[in-house]
Coordinates of C-alpha atoms in Angstrom, one line a residue:
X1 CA -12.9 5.4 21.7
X2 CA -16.2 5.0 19.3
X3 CA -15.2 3.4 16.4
X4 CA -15.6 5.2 13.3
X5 CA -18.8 2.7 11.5
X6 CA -20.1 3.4 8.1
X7 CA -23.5 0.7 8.1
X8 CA -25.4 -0.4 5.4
X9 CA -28.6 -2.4 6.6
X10 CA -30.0 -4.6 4.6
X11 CA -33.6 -6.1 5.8
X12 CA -35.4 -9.1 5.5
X13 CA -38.6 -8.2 6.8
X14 CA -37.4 -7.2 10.3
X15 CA -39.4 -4.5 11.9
X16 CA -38.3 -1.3 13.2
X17 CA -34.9 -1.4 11.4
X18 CA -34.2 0.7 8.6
X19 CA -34.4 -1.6 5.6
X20 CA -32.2 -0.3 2.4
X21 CA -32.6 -1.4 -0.9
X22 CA -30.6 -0.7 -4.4
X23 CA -29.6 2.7 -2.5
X24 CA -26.9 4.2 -0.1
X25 CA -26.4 4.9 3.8
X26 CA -24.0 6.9 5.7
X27 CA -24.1 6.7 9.4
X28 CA -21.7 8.7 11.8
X29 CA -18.6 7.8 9.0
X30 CA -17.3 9.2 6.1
X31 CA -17.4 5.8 4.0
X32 CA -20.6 5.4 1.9
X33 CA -22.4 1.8 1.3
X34 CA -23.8 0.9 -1.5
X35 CA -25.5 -2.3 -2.1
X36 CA -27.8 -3.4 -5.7
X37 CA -31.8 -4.5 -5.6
X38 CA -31.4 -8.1 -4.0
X39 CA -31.9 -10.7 -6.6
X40 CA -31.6 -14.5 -6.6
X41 CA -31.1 -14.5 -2.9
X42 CA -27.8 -12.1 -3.3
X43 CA -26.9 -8.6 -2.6
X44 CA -23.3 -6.6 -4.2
X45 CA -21.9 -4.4 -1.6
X46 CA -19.7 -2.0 -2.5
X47 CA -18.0 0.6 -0.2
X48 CA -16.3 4.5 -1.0
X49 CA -12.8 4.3 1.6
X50 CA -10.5 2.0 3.3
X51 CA -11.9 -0.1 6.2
X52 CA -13.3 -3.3 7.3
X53 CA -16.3 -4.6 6.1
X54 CA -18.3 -6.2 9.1
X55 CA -21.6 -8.2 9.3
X56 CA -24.3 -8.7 12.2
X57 CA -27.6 -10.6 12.3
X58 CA -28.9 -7.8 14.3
X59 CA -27.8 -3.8 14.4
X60 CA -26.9 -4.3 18.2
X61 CA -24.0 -7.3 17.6
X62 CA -22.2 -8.9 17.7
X63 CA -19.9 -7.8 14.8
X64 CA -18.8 -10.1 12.8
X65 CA -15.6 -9.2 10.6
X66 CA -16.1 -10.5 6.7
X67 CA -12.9 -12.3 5.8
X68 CA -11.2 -11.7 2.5
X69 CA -14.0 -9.2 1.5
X70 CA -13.2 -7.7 -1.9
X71 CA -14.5 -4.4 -3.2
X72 CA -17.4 -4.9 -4.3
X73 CA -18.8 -8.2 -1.9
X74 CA -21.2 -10.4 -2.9
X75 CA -23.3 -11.9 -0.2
X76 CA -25.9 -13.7 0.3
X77 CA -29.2 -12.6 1.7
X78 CA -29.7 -15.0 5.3
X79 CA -30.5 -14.9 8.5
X80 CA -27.0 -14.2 10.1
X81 CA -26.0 -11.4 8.0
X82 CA -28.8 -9.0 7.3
X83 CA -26.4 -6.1 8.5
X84 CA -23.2 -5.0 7.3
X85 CA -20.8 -2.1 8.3
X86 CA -17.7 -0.5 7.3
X87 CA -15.4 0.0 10.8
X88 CA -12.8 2.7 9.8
X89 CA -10.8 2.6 12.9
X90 CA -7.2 2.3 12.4
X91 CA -5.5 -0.4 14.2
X92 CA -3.0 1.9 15.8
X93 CA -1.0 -0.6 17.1
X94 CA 1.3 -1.4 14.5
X95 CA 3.7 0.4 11.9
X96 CA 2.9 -2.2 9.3
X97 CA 0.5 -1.6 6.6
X98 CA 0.5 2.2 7.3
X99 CA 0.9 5.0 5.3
X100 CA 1.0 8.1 7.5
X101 CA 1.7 12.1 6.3
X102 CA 4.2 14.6 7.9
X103 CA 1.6 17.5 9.4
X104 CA 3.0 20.4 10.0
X105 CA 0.2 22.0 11.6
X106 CA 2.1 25.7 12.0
X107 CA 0.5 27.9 10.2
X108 CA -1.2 31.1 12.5
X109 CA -3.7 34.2 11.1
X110 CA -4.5 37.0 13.2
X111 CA -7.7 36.7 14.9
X112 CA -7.4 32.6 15.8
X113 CA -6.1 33.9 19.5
X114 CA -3.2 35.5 18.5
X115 CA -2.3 38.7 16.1
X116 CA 0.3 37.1 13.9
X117 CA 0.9 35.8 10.6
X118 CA 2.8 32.3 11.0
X119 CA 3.9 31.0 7.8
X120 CA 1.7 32.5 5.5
X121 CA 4.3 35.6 5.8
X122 CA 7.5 36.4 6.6
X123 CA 6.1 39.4 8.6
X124 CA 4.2 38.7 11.4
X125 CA 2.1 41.7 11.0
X126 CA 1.5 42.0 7.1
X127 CA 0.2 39.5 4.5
X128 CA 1.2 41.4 1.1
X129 CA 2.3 39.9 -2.4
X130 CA 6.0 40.2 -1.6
X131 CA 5.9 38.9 1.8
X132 CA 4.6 35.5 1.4
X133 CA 5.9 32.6 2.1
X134 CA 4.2 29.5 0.9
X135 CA 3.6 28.3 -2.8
X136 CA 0.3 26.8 -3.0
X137 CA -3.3 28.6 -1.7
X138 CA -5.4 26.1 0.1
X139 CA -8.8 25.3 -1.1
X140 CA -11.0 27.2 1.9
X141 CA -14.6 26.0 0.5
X142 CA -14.9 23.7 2.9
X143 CA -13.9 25.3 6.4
X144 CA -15.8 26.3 9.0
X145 CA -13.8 29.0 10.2
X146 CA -11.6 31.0 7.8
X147 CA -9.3 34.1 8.1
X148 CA -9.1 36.7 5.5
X149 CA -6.1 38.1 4.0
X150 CA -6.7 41.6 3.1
X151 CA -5.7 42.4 -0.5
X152 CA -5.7 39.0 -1.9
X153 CA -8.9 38.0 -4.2
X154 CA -9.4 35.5 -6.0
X155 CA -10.3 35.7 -9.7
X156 CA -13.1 37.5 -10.5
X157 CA -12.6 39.6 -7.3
X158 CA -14.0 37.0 -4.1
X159 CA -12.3 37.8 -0.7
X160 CA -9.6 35.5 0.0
X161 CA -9.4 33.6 3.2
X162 CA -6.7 31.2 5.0
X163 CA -6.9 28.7 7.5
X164 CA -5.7 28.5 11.3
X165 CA -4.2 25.1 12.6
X166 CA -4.8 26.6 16.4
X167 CA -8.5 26.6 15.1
X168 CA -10.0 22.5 16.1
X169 CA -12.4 23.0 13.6
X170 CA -9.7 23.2 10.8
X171 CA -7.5 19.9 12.1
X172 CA -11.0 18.1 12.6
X173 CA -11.8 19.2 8.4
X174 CA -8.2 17.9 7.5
X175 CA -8.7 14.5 9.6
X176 CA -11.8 14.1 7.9
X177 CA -10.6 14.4 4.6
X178 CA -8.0 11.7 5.8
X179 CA -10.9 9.5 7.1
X180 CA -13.0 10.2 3.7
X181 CA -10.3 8.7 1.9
X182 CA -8.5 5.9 3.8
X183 CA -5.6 7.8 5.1
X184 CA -4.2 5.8 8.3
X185 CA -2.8 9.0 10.1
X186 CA -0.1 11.4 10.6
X187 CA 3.4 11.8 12.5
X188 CA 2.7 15.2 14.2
X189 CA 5.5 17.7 14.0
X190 CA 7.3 19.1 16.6
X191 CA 9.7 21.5 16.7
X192 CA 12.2 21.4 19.8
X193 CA 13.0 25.2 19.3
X194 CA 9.4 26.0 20.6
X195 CA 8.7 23.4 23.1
X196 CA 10.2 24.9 26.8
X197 CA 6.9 26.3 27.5
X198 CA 5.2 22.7 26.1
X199 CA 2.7 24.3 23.9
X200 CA -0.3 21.8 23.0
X201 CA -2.9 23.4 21.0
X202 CA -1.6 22.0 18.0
X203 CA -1.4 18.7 20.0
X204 CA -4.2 18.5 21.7
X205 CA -6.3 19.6 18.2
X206 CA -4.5 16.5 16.3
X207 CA -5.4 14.1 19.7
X208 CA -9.0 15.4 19.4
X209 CA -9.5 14.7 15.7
X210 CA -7.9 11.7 15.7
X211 CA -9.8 10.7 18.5
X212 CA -13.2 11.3 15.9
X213 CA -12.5 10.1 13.0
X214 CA -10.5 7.1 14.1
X215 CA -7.4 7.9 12.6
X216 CA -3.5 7.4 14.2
X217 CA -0.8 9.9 15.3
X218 CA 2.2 9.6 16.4
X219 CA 5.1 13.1 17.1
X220 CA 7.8 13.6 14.6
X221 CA 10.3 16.2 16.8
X222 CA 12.4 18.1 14.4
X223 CA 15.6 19.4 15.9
X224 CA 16.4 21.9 13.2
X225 CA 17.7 25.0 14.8
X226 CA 17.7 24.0 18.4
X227 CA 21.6 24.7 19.3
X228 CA 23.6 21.6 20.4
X229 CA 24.1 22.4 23.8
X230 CA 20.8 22.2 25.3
X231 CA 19.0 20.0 22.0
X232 CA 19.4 16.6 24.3
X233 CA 17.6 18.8 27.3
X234 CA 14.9 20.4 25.5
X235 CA 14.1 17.1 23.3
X236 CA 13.7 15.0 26.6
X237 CA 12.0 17.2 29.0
X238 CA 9.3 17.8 26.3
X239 CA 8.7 14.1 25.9
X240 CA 9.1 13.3 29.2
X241 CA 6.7 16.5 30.4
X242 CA 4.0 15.3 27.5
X243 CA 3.9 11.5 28.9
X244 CA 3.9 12.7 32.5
X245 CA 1.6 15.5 32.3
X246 CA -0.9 14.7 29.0
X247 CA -0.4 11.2 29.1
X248 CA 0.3 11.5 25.2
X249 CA 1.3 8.1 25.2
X250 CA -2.0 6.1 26.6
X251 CA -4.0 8.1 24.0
X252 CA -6.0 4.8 22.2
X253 CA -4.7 6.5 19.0
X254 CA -1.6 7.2 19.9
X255 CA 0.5 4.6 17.3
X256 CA 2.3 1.6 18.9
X257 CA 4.6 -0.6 17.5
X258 CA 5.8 -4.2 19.0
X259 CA 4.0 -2.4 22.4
X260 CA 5.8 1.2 22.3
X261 CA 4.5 4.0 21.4
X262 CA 6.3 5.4 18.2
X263 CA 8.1 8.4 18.2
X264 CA 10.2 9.8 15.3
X265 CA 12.8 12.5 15.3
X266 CA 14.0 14.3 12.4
X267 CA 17.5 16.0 12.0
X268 CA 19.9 13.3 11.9
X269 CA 22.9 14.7 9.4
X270 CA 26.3 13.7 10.0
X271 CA 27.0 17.6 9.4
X272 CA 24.6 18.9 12.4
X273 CA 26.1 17.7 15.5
X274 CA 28.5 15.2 16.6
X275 CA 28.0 11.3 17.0
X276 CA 28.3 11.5 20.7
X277 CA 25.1 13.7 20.9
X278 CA 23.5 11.6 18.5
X279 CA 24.2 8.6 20.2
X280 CA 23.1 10.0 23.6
X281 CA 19.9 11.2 21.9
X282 CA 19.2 7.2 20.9
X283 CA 20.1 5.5 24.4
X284 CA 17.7 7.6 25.9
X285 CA 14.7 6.7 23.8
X286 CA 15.8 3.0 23.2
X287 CA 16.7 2.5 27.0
X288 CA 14.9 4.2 29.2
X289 CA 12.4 2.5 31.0
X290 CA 9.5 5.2 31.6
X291 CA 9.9 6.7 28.3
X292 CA 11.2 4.6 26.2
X293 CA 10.4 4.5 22.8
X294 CA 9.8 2.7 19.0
X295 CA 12.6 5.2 17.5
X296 CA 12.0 6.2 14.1
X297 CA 15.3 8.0 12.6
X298 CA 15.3 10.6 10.6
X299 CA 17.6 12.4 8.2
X300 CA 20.0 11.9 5.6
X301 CA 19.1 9.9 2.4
X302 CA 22.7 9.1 1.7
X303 CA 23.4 8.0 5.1
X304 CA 24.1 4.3 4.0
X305 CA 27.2 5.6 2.4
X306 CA 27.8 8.4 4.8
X307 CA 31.5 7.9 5.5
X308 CA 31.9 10.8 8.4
X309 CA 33.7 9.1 11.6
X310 CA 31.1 7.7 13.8
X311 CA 28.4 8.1 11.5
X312 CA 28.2 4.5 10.5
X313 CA 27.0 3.1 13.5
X314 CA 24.9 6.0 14.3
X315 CA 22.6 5.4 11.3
X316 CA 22.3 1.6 12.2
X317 CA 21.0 2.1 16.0
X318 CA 17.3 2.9 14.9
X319 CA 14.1 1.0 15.3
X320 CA 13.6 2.2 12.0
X321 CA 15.2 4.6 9.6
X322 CA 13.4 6.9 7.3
X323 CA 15.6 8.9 4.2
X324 CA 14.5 11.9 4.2
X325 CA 14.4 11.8 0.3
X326 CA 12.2 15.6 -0.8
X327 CA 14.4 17.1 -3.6
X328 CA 15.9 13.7 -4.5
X329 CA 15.7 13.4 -8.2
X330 CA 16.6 12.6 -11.1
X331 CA 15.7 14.3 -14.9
X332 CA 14.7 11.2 -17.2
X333 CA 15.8 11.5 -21.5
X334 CA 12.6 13.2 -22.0
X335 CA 13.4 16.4 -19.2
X336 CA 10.9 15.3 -16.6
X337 CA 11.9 14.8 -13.4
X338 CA 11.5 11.9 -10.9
X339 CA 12.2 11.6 -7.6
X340 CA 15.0 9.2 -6.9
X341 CA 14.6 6.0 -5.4
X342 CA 17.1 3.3 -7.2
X343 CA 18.8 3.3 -3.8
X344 CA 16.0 1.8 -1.7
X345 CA 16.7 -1.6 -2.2
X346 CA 20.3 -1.4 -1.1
X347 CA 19.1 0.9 1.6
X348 CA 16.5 -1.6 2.7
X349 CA 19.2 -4.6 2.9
X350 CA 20.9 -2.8 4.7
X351 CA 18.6 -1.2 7.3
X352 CA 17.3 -5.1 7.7
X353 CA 21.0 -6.2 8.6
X354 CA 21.8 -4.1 11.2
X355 CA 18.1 -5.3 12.7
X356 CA 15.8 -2.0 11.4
X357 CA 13.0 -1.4 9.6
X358 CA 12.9 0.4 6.6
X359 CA 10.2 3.8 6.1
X360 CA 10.4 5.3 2.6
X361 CA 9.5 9.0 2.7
X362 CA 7.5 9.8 -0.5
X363 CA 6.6 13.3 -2.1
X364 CA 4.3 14.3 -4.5
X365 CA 6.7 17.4 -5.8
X366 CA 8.1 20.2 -4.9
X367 CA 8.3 24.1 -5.3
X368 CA 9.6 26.9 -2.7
X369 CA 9.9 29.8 -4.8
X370 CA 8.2 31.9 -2.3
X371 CA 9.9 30.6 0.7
X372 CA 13.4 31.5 -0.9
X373 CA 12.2 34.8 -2.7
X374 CA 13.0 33.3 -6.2
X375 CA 11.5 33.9 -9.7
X376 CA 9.0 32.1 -10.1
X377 CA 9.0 28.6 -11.5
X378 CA 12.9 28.4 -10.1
X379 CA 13.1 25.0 -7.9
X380 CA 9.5 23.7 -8.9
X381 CA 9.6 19.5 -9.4
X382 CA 6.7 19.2 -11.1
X383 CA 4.1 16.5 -10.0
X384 CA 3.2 15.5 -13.6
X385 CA -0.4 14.9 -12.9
X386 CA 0.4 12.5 -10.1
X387 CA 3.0 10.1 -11.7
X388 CA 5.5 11.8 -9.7
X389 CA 3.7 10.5 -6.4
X390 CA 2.7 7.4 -8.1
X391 CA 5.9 6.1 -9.3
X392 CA 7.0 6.0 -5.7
X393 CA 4.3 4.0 -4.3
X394 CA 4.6 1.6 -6.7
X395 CA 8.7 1.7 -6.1
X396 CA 8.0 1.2 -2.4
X397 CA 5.2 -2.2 -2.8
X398 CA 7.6 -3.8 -5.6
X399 CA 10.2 -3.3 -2.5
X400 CA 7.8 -5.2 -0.7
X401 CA 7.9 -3.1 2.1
X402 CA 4.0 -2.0 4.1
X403 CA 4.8 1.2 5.4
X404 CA 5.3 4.6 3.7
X405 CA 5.9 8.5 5.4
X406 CA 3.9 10.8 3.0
X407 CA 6.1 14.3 3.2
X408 CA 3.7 16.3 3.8
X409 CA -0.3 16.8 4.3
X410 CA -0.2 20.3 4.8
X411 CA 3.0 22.1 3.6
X412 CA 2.4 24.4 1.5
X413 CA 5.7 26.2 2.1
X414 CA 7.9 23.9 -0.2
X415 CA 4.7 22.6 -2.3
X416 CA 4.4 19.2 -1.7
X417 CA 1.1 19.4 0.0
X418 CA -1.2 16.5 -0.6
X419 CA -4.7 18.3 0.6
X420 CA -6.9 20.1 -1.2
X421 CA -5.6 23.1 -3.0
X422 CA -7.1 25.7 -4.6
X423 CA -6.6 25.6 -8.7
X424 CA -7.8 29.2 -8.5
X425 CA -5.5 30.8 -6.1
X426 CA -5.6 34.7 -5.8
X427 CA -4.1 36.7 -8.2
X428 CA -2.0 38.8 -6.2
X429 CA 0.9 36.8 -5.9
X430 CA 2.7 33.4 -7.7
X431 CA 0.9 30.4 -6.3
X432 CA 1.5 26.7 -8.0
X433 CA -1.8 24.7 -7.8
X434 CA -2.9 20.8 -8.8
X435 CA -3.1 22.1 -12.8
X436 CA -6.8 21.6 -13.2
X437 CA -6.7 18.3 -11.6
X438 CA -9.3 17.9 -8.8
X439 CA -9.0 19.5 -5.5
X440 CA -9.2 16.5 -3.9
X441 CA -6.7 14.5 -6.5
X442 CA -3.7 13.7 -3.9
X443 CA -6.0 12.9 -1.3
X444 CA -7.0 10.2 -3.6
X445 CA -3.9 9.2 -5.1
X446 CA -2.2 8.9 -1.6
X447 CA -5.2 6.7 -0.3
X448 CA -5.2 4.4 -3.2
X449 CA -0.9 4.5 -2.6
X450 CA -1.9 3.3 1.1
X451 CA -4.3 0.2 -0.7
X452 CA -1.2 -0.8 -3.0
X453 CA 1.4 -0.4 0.2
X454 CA -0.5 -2.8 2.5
X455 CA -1.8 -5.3 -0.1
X456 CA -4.9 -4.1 -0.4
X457 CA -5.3 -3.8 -4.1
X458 CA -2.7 -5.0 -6.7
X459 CA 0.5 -3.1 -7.6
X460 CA 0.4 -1.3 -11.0
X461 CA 3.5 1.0 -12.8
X462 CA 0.3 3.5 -14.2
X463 CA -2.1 5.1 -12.0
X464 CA -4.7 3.1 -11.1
X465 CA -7.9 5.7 -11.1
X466 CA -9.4 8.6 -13.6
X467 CA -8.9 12.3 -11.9

C-alpha cells in the first residue's frame, strides 16, 4: 500500500529538486507543509494534520522518522536532512492511540444503481417533507456525484442534492476529509439482517478509500433485528464467507490488534437474547482458529451493574467492551445537557479486572425528530458549540485510556453526525445543523480529540482551537 506522504523539500543548492522557501507544498496528501525563510542556519516546520514527520538527505531515501517532533519543528539546515515529509499512514496494527467513527454507509438515492430512497425516506419511492427520515442535510459542495431530491431547495431557491454511499466517489470524499484532518479510521457497519446474499459495495468502497488515503477499518456487525434463531448462522457465515472469499482480513488496512484482526459486534443487551446465544456468539470469535478474532463488545452502558442471570459473565468475556453510551445524559444546574460519563472509571476498573480493554463511545449530540415523526426540537441534545463532544474527550484522556469509538461519521438519522453539514439546509422540511459553526467544525474537533486521546497534544477541560 502507498503510503499517504505530504513532503516539504527544503534545498541547499541541489539541482534538479524542487527547492522551497518561506512557502507551502502538498504532494499526493492532504497535509500541507509549511516551513519560514531559512535564517541562522535554521528552518520552522510546521504541518496542517496528524502524521509523522520524516527527514531524508535525498527525495529517494531513506526516510528517516524525526523523533519527538513537536508542531512546529525547528531544524537545522545540513546535509542529512534537506528533505522532510509528513507520512499519514495509520499504523493499523494496533487499537491503541486510535480514535475511530461508527460509519454507517447506508444511505441509497435513485439513480446510484438502484431506484430507492434508503434512509433519506421512509418511502422507498418518494422524498417529500413528511417522509423523511434524517435530521441534519449534508453539506453536498464538495461531491463529485450528487443526487437530487425533487422539491427540496435550499434558501434562496438552489436545487437540493444528496449523496449515495454505493457511489466510491462519495466514501473516497468522506475518507478524505478523515485524512485532511487526522482521523485514524472507521469500524464499518454491518447489519446481519442484510448480509445472506454478502453484499460488498459498501465494503469494498470503505477497503478502496481506505486503501488511498491510508486510513484503518475494521467491521462493526450490528445484530439488531436479525431473529435469534438463525442470528449465530447469519453472523458467522458472513465473516466466515468475507475472509474466505474477499480476504477482508489480509487487507494492509484492515485494523489488527495483538496480531488479529479486530472485529466488533453491536447488540449485546441482556433483554435481546439469552446468555447461551451470547456466549456461543463469543467462543466462536475468541476460539476459532481460522477466524478468530480481537472481539470488541458492544451494547449496554449499564452492563457493569446489569444483574440479569448470566449476564455477568457475559459482559466480562470480551477483548474489549465498548458502552454504547448515545442518549446518556445528564441536565447540569444551568439546563444544558451533558452526556454522562461519571461511570467510566468504575467501568474501566472493572473491564481491566476481568482482563479487557476499555473503548469509550463518544457523541457529539443528538436529535431524531424526523426518524420518530416528532415535533420538532422533541429529543434534540444539543451539541453546545462542541463542548458536548469536547467534554468527553477530555473525560476519556484524564481516564488515561488511548482509544475512543466516535458514534457516528455519517448518521444523520439520529444527528450525531460529525461530517460536514449543511448550516443552510433546505427549507422544506425541519433539519438541525452545526448553528453557524463551520461546516467542517466536528471534523476538527474530533481530530484534535484524537491528538489529546493518544498523547499527542496536552489535555485541556476548554476547547482547545477557534471555530
Amino acid at each position: 500500500m502507498k503510503a499517504k506522504l505530504a513532503r516539504l523539500f527544503i534545498g541547499l543548492g541541489l539541482v534538479g529538486f524542487l527547492f522551497f522557501f518561506g512557502g507551502v507544498v502538498k504532494s499526493n496528501a492532504a497535509a500541507w507543509l509549511t516551513n519560514s525563510s531559512p535564517a541562522n542556519g535554521q528552518c520552522v516546520i510546521s504541518w496542517s494534520s496528524r502524521g509523522t514527520l520524516e527527514m531524508a538527505a535525498q527525495i529517494a531515501g531513506p526516510w528517516i522518522t524525526v523523533s519527538d517532533s513537536a508542531n512546529p519543528y525547528t531544524s537545522a539546515l545540513t546535509t542529512s536532512a534537506q528533505f522532510y515529509r509528513l507520512n499519514q499512514t495509520v499504523d493499523a496494527t494496533t487499537l491503541h492511540g486510535k480514535v475511530l467513527c461508527g460509519y454507517q454507509g447506508w444511505f441509497r438515492c435513485p439513480g446510484d444503481g438502484g431506484s430507492q430512497w434508503i434512509h433519506w425516506s421512509r418511502s422507498t419511492s418518494t422524498i417529500a417533507s413528511n417522509t423523511l427520515t434524517f435530521e441534519m442535510w449534508p453539506e453536498m459542495s464538495e461531491y463529485t456525484h450528487q443526487y437530487a431530491a425533487p422539491g427540496f431547495t435550499h434558501p434562496g431557491g438552489a436545487r437540493a442534492y444528496l449523496f449515495s454511499a454505493q457511489d466510491q466517489q462519495t466514501v473516497n470524499k468522506h475518507f478524505d476529509w478523515m485524512q485532511d484532518y487526522g482521523i485514524d479510521g472507521v469500524f464499518l457497519s454491518r447489519f446481519v439482517v442484510t448480509v445472506a446474499s454478502h453484499p460488498t459495495n459498501v465494503l469494498n468502497n470503505v477497503r478502496n478509500a481506505a486503501n488511498r488515503t491510508g486510513r484503518t477499518f475494521a467491521l462493526e456487525y450490528d445484530m439488531s433485528g436479525q431473529p435469534t434463531n438463525s442470528l449465530f448462522s447469519q453472523l458467522t457465515n458472513d465473516w466466515c464467507w468475507l475472509v474466505d472469499k474477499t480476504h477482508i482480513t489480509q487487507d494492509p488496512r484492515y485494523l489488527h490488534h495483538n496480531g488479529k484482526p479486530v472485529l466488533m459486534i453491536w447488540g449485546f443487551f441482556s433483554d435481546r437474547f439469552s446468555p447461551a446465544l451470547a456466549n456461543q456468539i463469543i467462543d466462536f470469535f475468541k476460539t476459532n482458529a481460522t477466524y478468530g478474532v480481537t472481539l470488541v463488545g458492544g451494547g449496554e452502558w449499564w452492563w457493569d451493574s446489569d444483574a440479569t442471570p448470566g449476564w455477568a459473565s457475559v459482559f466480562r468475556r470480551f477483548d474489549v467492551y465498548s458502552p454504547w453510551n448515545t442518549g446518556n445524559y445528564y441536565t447540569d444546574g444551568f439546563g444544558n445537557k451533558y452526556a454522562s460519563t461519571g461511570y467510566w472509571s468504575q467501568d474501566l476498573a472493572d473491564a481491566t479486572a476481568a482482563g479487557m480493554l476499555y473503548l469509550p463511545q463518544v457523541y457529539p449530540g443528538f436529535s431524531w425528530d424526523n426518524l420518530m415523526q416528532q415535533p420538532p426540537g422533541t429529543s434534540k441534545i444539543d451539541r453546545l458549540g462542541g463542548a458536548f463532544l469536547w467534554r468527553q474527550f477530555y473525560d476519556v484522556a484524564n481516564l488515561g485510556v488511548d482509544m475512543a469509538f466516535v458514534g457516528m461519521f455519517d448518521e444523520v438519522d439520529e444527528g450525531t453526525a460529525i461530517f460536514k453539514v449543511s448550516n443552510t439546509p433546505p427549507t422544506q422540511g425541519y433539519f438541525v445543523t452545526y448553528d453557524g459553526y463551520p461546516t467542517d467544525w466536528y471534523l476538527r474537533l474530533t481530530a484534535e480529540g484524537a491528538k489529546v486521546v493518544a498523547g499527542e497534544r496536552p489535555n485541556t477541560p476548554n476547547i482547545p482551537i477557534l471555530p
